[in-house]
């Protein structure tokens, strides 16, 4: 998980203490992400990380942990590269 | 709505008769339909959704909806009692451990266990996926002290499914669903119930104190969300909508029977364009809900658990709830205008439109439509393709 990604996630996780490291296995909902905020996070990922998650990737499973979301982001990036 | 098979219809018959006989009195006294529940117990229908291997009827979600709808034609409160019990049973069937299922489901099937639902909490209102009630793990037990502002049939239930924070939860979203039997906890009824409608649900404020074995958590600890997405929310919206639809359909049917009676035909012009248009509009609203309900139930049956977590499905089932809660009262409203003051507005008339309307007034509040619109607005943004299921 790169810095831009964890920096983007952090403001959406109100139970992640300042200075506490975000680990791939951390469950995003346990850290305070709810479904109403998911769309804001998607917008921030677009703005800060330059990646657009397609609709079919906006699943509960991909928003389960920091690691699963990171994988979805990586996947979306490589899909864009492949398409070029 | 798919018709009920003959075996289930036969079981349901005495329940319908009993519920019909007591509906007005339960409404008048804001009393629980005790006789109706007894009939549900002895009919085997409390075990409708219990698989046959645990002694149940092995019924389907469409069966649950059909039965709820038929009961609601007579009494929406009794139908709600039944539908919400079904929702609790479905949660146990799909998410309890095998050991818990073996302990509990045969007794549900025998009619010994009527299950109450405890999700609402003061402070968070209807928000299902959070809790402000902490619990503690003591050895193999979970200790809890849960206030519940509104529990349908709470004074009559034999067991409850209760939401509370998982022991050691670090955020408000780590909610567990806990199965507890009445004699395992100190169960207090804290007050009465005197609402506008749904008076027979006898939905009282309660307090649950004590400890239950840790293995009575339904689903993974802290993961009530999964039970909600898979079973709880869909069956709530489907079940409630079936009740509202049944109440509106029952009201229309009684109205039509009145209009067609020889006495009424002499008094009224059945060719009146206003009358015909009103009947048409009421029927249209009812058929709209019926179409949406049966489609949503069909889709639910075909989706994987993963797909139930997706935006297109959640948008549909939330929209069903909002639509049914608006169209069913509007249909009865139409009938009140049509028949006028005596049959439509006076209490304790044979058409019972006044009671139907009061009962249906709860529909938009029962899991607030405002809340669902906000959720659906956000979900829409997540589905820019606008995938229709
Ligand atoms: C007949 C009946 C039986 C019931 N039985 C049970 C039962 O057995 N067990 C149980 O646990 N519960 C039960 N309930 C409660 C029900 O499930 C809902 O939780 C409850 O009706 C919501 O209560 P509320 O309107 O106070 O709360 P809220 O959901 O907080 O809503 C209050 C109002 O505030 C506004 N609002 C609040 N929050 C938001 C938000 N985030 N977004 C948008 N608007 C918001 C809305 O305008 C809403 O109408 C029952 C309710 C009824 C009517």
XYZ file of C-alpha atoms and ligand atoms in Angstrom:
526
model
C 0.000 0.000 0.000
C 1.601 3.286 -0.996
C 1.561 6.538 0.930
C -0.961 8.308 -1.318
C -3.397 5.428 -0.789
C -3.116 5.312 3.003
C -3.228 9.127 3.195
C -6.453 9.043 1.197
C -8.020 6.400 3.404
C -7.052 7.881 6.755
C -9.589 10.760 6.937
C -12.402 8.236 6.345
C -11.351 6.056 9.277
C -12.301 7.896 12.402
C -11.353 5.016 14.693
C -7.787 4.910 13.328
C -5.758 6.860 15.863
C -3.429 9.597 14.529
C -0.031 7.978 14.106
C -1.481 4.455 14.191
C -0.192 2.462 11.224
C -2.768 1.190 8.732
C -2.179 -2.490 8.007
C -3.512 -4.449 5.014
C -5.522 -6.771 7.285
C -7.281 -3.874 9.069
C -11.032 -4.052 8.540
C -12.250 -0.744 7.183
C -15.697 -0.939 8.745
C -14.210 -1.605 12.164
C -12.223 1.586 11.678
C -15.359 3.587 10.990
C -16.006 3.412 7.236
C -19.722 3.068 6.540
C -21.589 2.593 3.313
C -22.749 6.204 3.255
C -19.091 7.336 3.192
C -17.951 4.803 0.636
C -18.817 7.119 -2.239
C -16.694 9.941 -0.746
C -13.775 7.553 -0.504
C -14.265 6.558 -4.139
C -14.149 10.234 -5.163
C -11.007 10.818 -3.085
C -9.290 7.821 -4.653
C -10.034 9.329 -8.059
C -8.775 12.774 -7.091
C -5.711 11.772 -5.065
C -4.628 8.490 -6.608
C -5.906 9.016 -10.143
C -7.749 5.728 -10.210
C -11.381 5.112 -11.066
C -12.878 1.952 -9.630
C -15.438 0.508 -12.036
C -18.945 -0.093 -10.627
C -18.503 -3.846 -10.480
C -15.494 -3.406 -8.210
C -17.439 -1.386 -5.623
C -18.337 -4.530 -3.716
C -18.539 -5.237 -0.009
C -15.634 -7.654 -0.398
C -13.344 -4.994 -1.911
C -14.175 -2.580 0.905
C -13.585 -5.249 3.571
C -9.967 -4.504 4.479
C -7.351 -1.920 3.555
C -5.504 -4.682 1.671
C -8.529 -5.761 -0.371
C -9.229 -2.182 -1.399
C -5.561 -1.675 -2.301
C -5.741 -4.750 -4.526
C -8.846 -3.414 -6.255
C -7.045 -0.102 -6.823
C -3.981 -1.885 -8.257
C -6.228 -4.000 -10.441
C -8.026 -0.923 -11.784
C -4.676 0.721 -12.554
C -3.337 -2.274 -14.479
C -6.621 -2.591 -16.369
C -6.131 0.991 -17.586
C -2.540 0.237 -18.641
C -3.666 -2.923 -20.502
C -6.295 -0.954 -22.345
C -3.721 1.423 -23.773
C -48.148 -13.015 -5.473
C -47.763 -16.731 -6.053
C -50.708 -18.645 -4.630
C -50.115 -20.650 -1.503
C -49.937 -24.423 -1.944
C -52.976 -26.361 -0.652
C -51.113 -27.812 2.360
C -50.043 -24.388 3.604
C -53.434 -22.883 2.819
C -55.021 -25.526 5.016
C -52.674 -24.741 7.902
C -53.343 -21.054 7.491
C -57.135 -21.252 7.513
C -57.678 -21.486 11.292
C -55.084 -18.745 11.822
C -56.970 -16.403 9.504
C -60.265 -17.136 11.246
C -58.809 -16.488 14.683
C -57.009 -13.322 13.662
C -60.134 -11.950 11.982
C -62.295 -12.592 15.066
C -59.928 -10.707 17.384
C -58.578 -7.933 15.141
C -60.969 -5.183 16.218
C -60.605 -5.992 19.892
C -56.787 -6.097 19.758
C -56.864 -2.708 18.049
C -59.321 -1.261 20.540
C -57.346 -2.416 23.581
C -53.870 -2.120 22.021
C -53.502 -5.755 23.016
C -51.277 -8.425 21.508
C -53.119 -10.994 19.331
C -52.616 -13.764 21.879
C -55.181 -16.091 20.314
C -53.721 -15.423 16.878
C -50.255 -16.359 18.092
C -51.613 -19.531 19.699
C -53.179 -20.440 16.360
C -49.871 -19.737 14.579
C -48.085 -21.972 17.079
C -50.445 -24.932 16.660
C -50.661 -24.531 12.870
C -46.931 -25.204 12.514
C -46.566 -21.893 10.674
C -44.095 -20.466 13.190
C -41.781 -23.087 11.691
C -42.624 -22.149 8.098
C -39.024 -21.245 7.236
C -37.435 -24.002 9.335
C -35.912 -26.634 7.039
C -37.539 -30.069 7.116
C -34.437 -31.674 8.640
C -35.171 -29.714 11.853
C -38.838 -30.637 11.732
C -40.048 -27.444 10.036
C -42.233 -26.893 6.998
C -39.267 -26.056 4.770
C -41.128 -23.086 3.291
C -39.626 -20.424 1.038
C -39.435 -16.653 1.236
C -42.352 -16.347 -1.241
C -44.353 -18.610 1.116
C -43.559 -16.276 4.010
C -44.682 -13.291 1.964
C -47.892 -14.968 0.813
C -48.856 -15.986 4.361
C -48.010 -12.531 5.761
C -50.058 -10.881 3.049
C -53.094 -13.059 3.723
C -52.974 -12.465 7.484
C -52.617 -8.722 6.826
C -55.879 -8.710 4.892
C -57.520 -9.210 8.286
C -55.049 -7.673 10.702
C -51.826 -5.910 9.883
C -50.528 -6.146 13.438
C -50.838 -9.929 13.567
C -49.232 -10.118 10.124
C -46.268 -8.034 11.297
C -45.842 -10.324 14.279
C -45.691 -13.264 11.904
C -43.463 -11.633 9.273
C -40.918 -10.384 11.792
C -40.769 -13.770 13.488
C -40.022 -15.208 10.039
C -37.184 -12.736 9.580
C -35.652 -13.861 12.890
C -36.005 -17.525 11.931
C -34.328 -16.922 8.567
C -31.379 -15.270 10.323
C -30.974 -18.358 12.529
C -31.345 -20.786 9.617
C -28.685 -19.057 7.529
C -26.251 -17.685 10.092
C -26.466 -19.554 13.422
C -23.902 -22.270 14.134
C -25.081 -25.814 13.415
C -25.106 -26.526 17.130
C -27.369 -23.561 17.876
C -29.631 -24.464 14.987
C -30.031 -28.014 16.315
C -30.897 -26.668 19.728
C -33.354 -24.010 18.646
C -34.963 -24.749 15.287
C -36.836 -27.940 16.271
C -38.531 -25.980 19.055
C -39.412 -23.173 16.642
C -40.898 -25.809 14.338
C -42.998 -27.235 17.188
C -44.390 -23.754 17.840
C -42.679 -23.486 21.232
C -40.525 -20.486 20.361
C -41.915 -17.194 19.133
C -38.962 -14.891 18.417
C -38.840 -11.162 19.107
C -36.561 -8.656 17.412
C -34.364 -6.188 19.284
C -32.446 -3.904 16.950
C -33.710 -0.371 17.609
C -31.906 1.592 20.298
C -32.483 5.000 21.823
C -30.046 7.487 20.341
C -29.402 5.707 17.061
C -33.075 5.247 16.126
C -33.490 2.775 13.341
C -29.866 2.678 12.230
C -29.387 -1.077 12.101
C -25.652 -1.353 11.762
C -24.509 0.469 14.856
C -25.046 0.076 18.569
C -24.331 2.028 21.705
C -24.671 -0.989 24.020
C -21.358 -2.425 25.179
C -21.079 -6.099 26.211
C -18.471 -7.971 28.230
C -16.992 -11.411 27.732
C -16.833 -13.378 31.024
C -15.412 -16.837 30.342
C -17.881 -18.515 27.999
C -20.545 -15.910 28.627
C -21.425 -12.554 27.120
C -22.815 -10.086 29.634
C -25.242 -7.477 28.411
C -27.578 -4.790 29.647
C -29.688 -3.691 26.688
C -32.455 -1.086 26.672
C -34.890 -1.561 23.811
C -37.394 1.238 23.165
C -39.748 -0.803 20.971
C -40.089 -4.584 20.815
C -43.042 -6.037 18.916
C -44.684 -8.749 20.992
C -41.838 -8.334 23.464
C -43.946 -9.322 26.450
C -45.037 -12.527 24.674
C -41.867 -13.654 22.933
C -40.086 -16.782 24.143
C -36.706 -15.738 22.785
C -35.091 -12.731 21.141
C -32.447 -11.813 18.625
C -30.670 -8.803 20.115
C -28.078 -6.501 18.605
C -25.301 -5.102 20.785
C -21.627 -4.255 20.420
C -19.312 -7.257 20.351
C -17.217 -7.628 23.519
C -14.128 -5.454 23.161
C -15.579 -3.578 20.182
C -13.451 -0.580 19.231
C -16.032 1.111 17.006
C -19.817 1.480 16.970
C -20.106 -0.661 13.852
C -18.803 -3.872 15.456
C -22.262 -5.181 16.232
C -23.106 -8.787 17.112
C -26.490 -10.467 16.855
C -27.152 -12.508 19.989
C -29.810 -15.176 20.482
C -31.261 -15.152 24.005
C -34.127 -17.085 25.546
C -36.470 -15.388 27.944
C -35.335 -17.467 30.943
C -31.650 -16.825 30.242
C -31.979 -13.112 30.965
C -33.752 -10.774 33.305
C -36.448 -9.501 30.927
C -38.352 -6.399 32.007
C -41.183 -4.586 30.283
C -40.645 -0.910 31.073
C -43.803 0.703 29.794
C -46.973 0.481 27.757
C -47.956 0.904 24.111
C -50.626 3.368 23.012
C -49.946 4.334 19.396
C -52.081 5.584 16.513
C -52.037 2.252 14.686
C -50.325 -1.135 14.750
C -51.864 -1.352 18.178
C -51.985 -5.135 18.197
C -48.202 -5.399 17.835
C -47.955 -4.409 21.481
C -44.470 -3.034 20.843
C -43.267 -2.198 24.305
C -40.085 -0.672 25.737
C -37.946 -3.310 27.419
C -34.697 -3.997 29.210
C -32.635 -7.166 28.917
C -30.001 -7.850 31.553
C -27.807 -10.878 32.162
C -25.458 -13.210 30.355
C -25.803 -15.709 27.524
C -23.329 -18.326 26.289
C -20.896 -16.985 23.726
C -21.959 -19.637 21.194
C -25.370 -17.970 20.940
C -23.904 -15.238 18.768
C -25.531 -15.549 15.327
C -22.957 -15.043 12.579
C -19.404 -13.991 13.364
C -18.923 -11.784 16.452
C -19.069 -8.137 15.419
C -20.313 -9.033 11.953
C -24.063 -8.391 12.170
C -23.572 -6.460 8.954
C -23.208 -9.712 7.062
C -26.460 -11.101 8.538
C -28.157 -7.796 7.730
C -27.097 -7.693 4.109
C -27.845 -11.360 3.507
C -31.091 -11.852 5.446
C -32.219 -9.213 7.916
C -32.679 -6.151 5.732
C -34.094 -8.000 2.698
C -36.604 -9.953 4.764
C -37.604 -6.860 6.727
C -38.382 -4.894 3.582
C -39.983 -7.833 1.763
C -41.984 -8.917 4.820
C -43.221 -5.452 5.748
C -44.157 -4.710 2.141
C -46.153 -7.953 1.999
C -48.046 -6.899 5.145
C -48.807 -3.433 3.777
C -49.897 -4.893 0.454
C -52.180 -7.375 2.190
C -53.821 -4.658 4.252
C -54.464 -2.505 1.187
C -55.715 -5.470 -0.855
C -58.000 -6.549 1.996
C -59.418 -3.031 2.223
C -60.102 -2.929 -1.519
C -61.721 -6.354 -1.487
C -64.063 -5.450 1.378
C -64.939 -2.195 -0.358
C -65.765 -3.976 -3.599
C -67.940 -6.485 -1.776
C -69.846 -3.638 -0.194
C -70.281 -1.785 -3.476
C -71.602 -4.894 -5.175
C -74.099 -5.726 -2.449
C -77.726 -5.292 -3.620
C -78.409 -2.642 -1.007
C -75.423 -0.519 -1.976
C -76.110 -0.957 -5.685
C -79.519 0.585 -5.171
C -78.000 3.562 -3.390
C -75.022 4.232 -5.582
C -74.337 4.759 -9.237
C -71.672 2.172 -10.020
C -71.184 3.854 -13.404
C -70.068 7.057 -11.756
C -66.845 8.081 -13.457
C -65.437 9.356 -10.210
C -66.129 6.051 -8.487
C -64.642 4.013 -11.333
C -61.573 6.200 -11.502
C -60.998 5.932 -7.781
C -61.349 2.165 -7.870
C -58.936 2.038 -10.766
C -56.392 4.166 -8.968
C -56.579 2.114 -5.797
C -56.174 -1.078 -7.773
C -53.302 0.393 -9.778
C -51.390 1.273 -6.622
C -51.938 -2.201 -5.230
C -50.846 -3.912 -8.434
C -47.767 -1.688 -8.594
C -46.677 -2.865 -5.155
C -47.612 -6.451 -5.962
C -45.470 -6.378 -9.119
C -42.518 -4.843 -7.346
C -42.794 -7.171 -4.373
C -42.908 -10.349 -6.417
C -40.095 -9.187 -8.681
C -37.925 -8.241 -5.707
C -38.631 -11.581 -4.023
C -37.704 -13.423 -7.233
C -34.453 -11.491 -7.574
C -33.589 -12.129 -3.927
C -33.937 -15.855 -4.498
C -31.474 -15.845 -7.391
C -28.682 -13.700 -5.932
C -25.523 -14.970 -4.289
C -24.620 -13.561 -0.909
C -21.945 -11.455 -2.609
C -24.465 -9.925 -4.995
C -26.744 -9.063 -2.099
C -23.946 -6.750 -0.928
C -23.995 -4.865 -4.248
C -25.633 -1.538 -5.034
C -28.163 -2.697 -7.672
C -29.890 -5.163 -5.338
C -29.870 -2.859 -2.323
C -31.323 -0.044 -4.411
C -34.152 -2.314 -5.508
C -35.092 -3.682 -2.109
C -34.932 -0.252 -0.461
C -37.075 1.177 -3.249
C -39.597 -1.607 -2.707
C -39.949 -0.608 0.939
C -40.354 3.087 0.155
C -42.798 2.444 -2.703
C -44.949 0.003 -0.736
C -45.037 2.310 2.279
C -46.307 5.148 0.081
C -48.644 3.342 -2.313
C -50.465 1.082 0.167
C -51.712 3.894 2.414
C -52.490 5.962 -0.691
C -54.696 3.152 -2.007
C -56.693 3.034 1.233
C -56.894 6.830 1.268
C -58.497 6.574 -2.168
C -61.063 4.113 -0.809
C -61.928 6.371 2.114
C -62.717 9.189 -0.323
C -64.744 6.787 -2.405
C -66.989 5.339 0.291
C -67.213 8.487 2.392
C -67.727 9.182 6.031
C -69.802 6.315 7.311
C -67.893 3.348 5.863
C -64.613 5.153 5.558
C -64.129 7.290 8.611
C -66.214 5.890 11.451
C -64.583 3.398 13.758
C -65.639 -0.238 13.949
C -67.328 -0.364 10.590
C -67.262 -3.603 8.601
C -64.793 -2.202 6.049
C -62.287 -1.283 8.787
C -60.752 1.331 6.475
C -60.116 3.625 9.394
C -58.004 0.989 11.142
C -56.210 0.043 7.918
C -55.257 3.662 7.371
C -54.008 4.126 10.934
C -51.993 0.912 10.692
C -50.537 1.869 7.315
C -49.490 5.266 8.607
C -46.623 3.484 10.379
C -45.176 2.186 7.108
C -43.010 5.188 6.236
C -41.707 5.369 9.810
C -40.919 1.710 10.224
C -37.313 2.089 9.209
C -37.629 5.708 8.115
C -38.092 6.423 4.417
C -35.889 9.499 4.814
C -33.055 7.242 5.894
C -33.596 4.912 2.940
C -33.662 7.778 0.456
C -30.275 8.967 1.705
C -28.909 5.447 1.421
C -30.332 5.037 -2.070
C -28.972 8.378 -3.188
C -25.471 7.286 -2.171
C -25.913 3.841 -3.672
C -27.041 5.422 -6.943
C -23.766 7.321 -7.112
C -21.932 4.016 -6.722
C -23.756 2.566 -9.725
C -23.117 4.965 -12.586
C -23.907 2.241 -15.123
C -27.396 2.112 -13.547
C -27.515 -1.670 -13.511
C -31.120 -2.776 -13.127
C -31.744 -6.119 -11.458
C -45.182 -1.009 14.538
C -43.707 -0.959 14.763
C -43.086 -2.081 15.293
C -41.707 -2.072 15.545
N -41.136 -3.182 16.106
C -39.820 -3.190 16.388
C -39.205 -4.319 17.010
O -39.842 -5.350 17.259
N -37.897 -4.276 17.307
C -37.147 -3.180 17.020
O -35.960 -3.214 17.312
N -37.685 -2.078 16.425
C -38.999 -2.066 16.107
N -39.559 -0.955 15.499
C -38.704 0.201 15.220
C -38.388 0.344 13.734
O -37.694 -0.785 13.286
C -37.558 1.586 13.470
O -36.323 1.451 14.047
C -38.166 2.789 14.024
O -39.488 2.898 13.553
C -37.400 4.031 13.692
O -37.626 4.907 14.736
P -37.413 6.480 14.692
O -38.336 7.041 13.699
O -37.514 6.951 16.081
O -35.894 6.622 14.369
P -34.983 7.150 13.224
O -34.647 6.050 12.296
O -33.834 7.742 13.916
O -35.753 8.246 12.442
C -36.388 9.409 12.975
C -36.564 10.450 11.907
O -35.372 11.181 11.868
C -34.918 11.376 10.586
N -33.588 10.710 10.474
C -32.890 10.209 11.497
N -31.727 9.743 11.078
C -31.661 9.926 9.785
C -30.676 9.640 8.804
N -29.510 9.081 9.064
N -30.983 9.942 7.559
C -32.146 10.534 7.267
N -33.070 10.834 8.133
C -32.847 10.545 9.386
C -35.964 10.840 9.676
O -36.780 11.909 9.264
C -36.746 9.887 10.505
O -38.084 9.822 10.107
C -40.928 -0.940 15.228
C -41.565 0.179 14.657
C -42.934 0.183 14.424
C -43.571 1.384 13.828
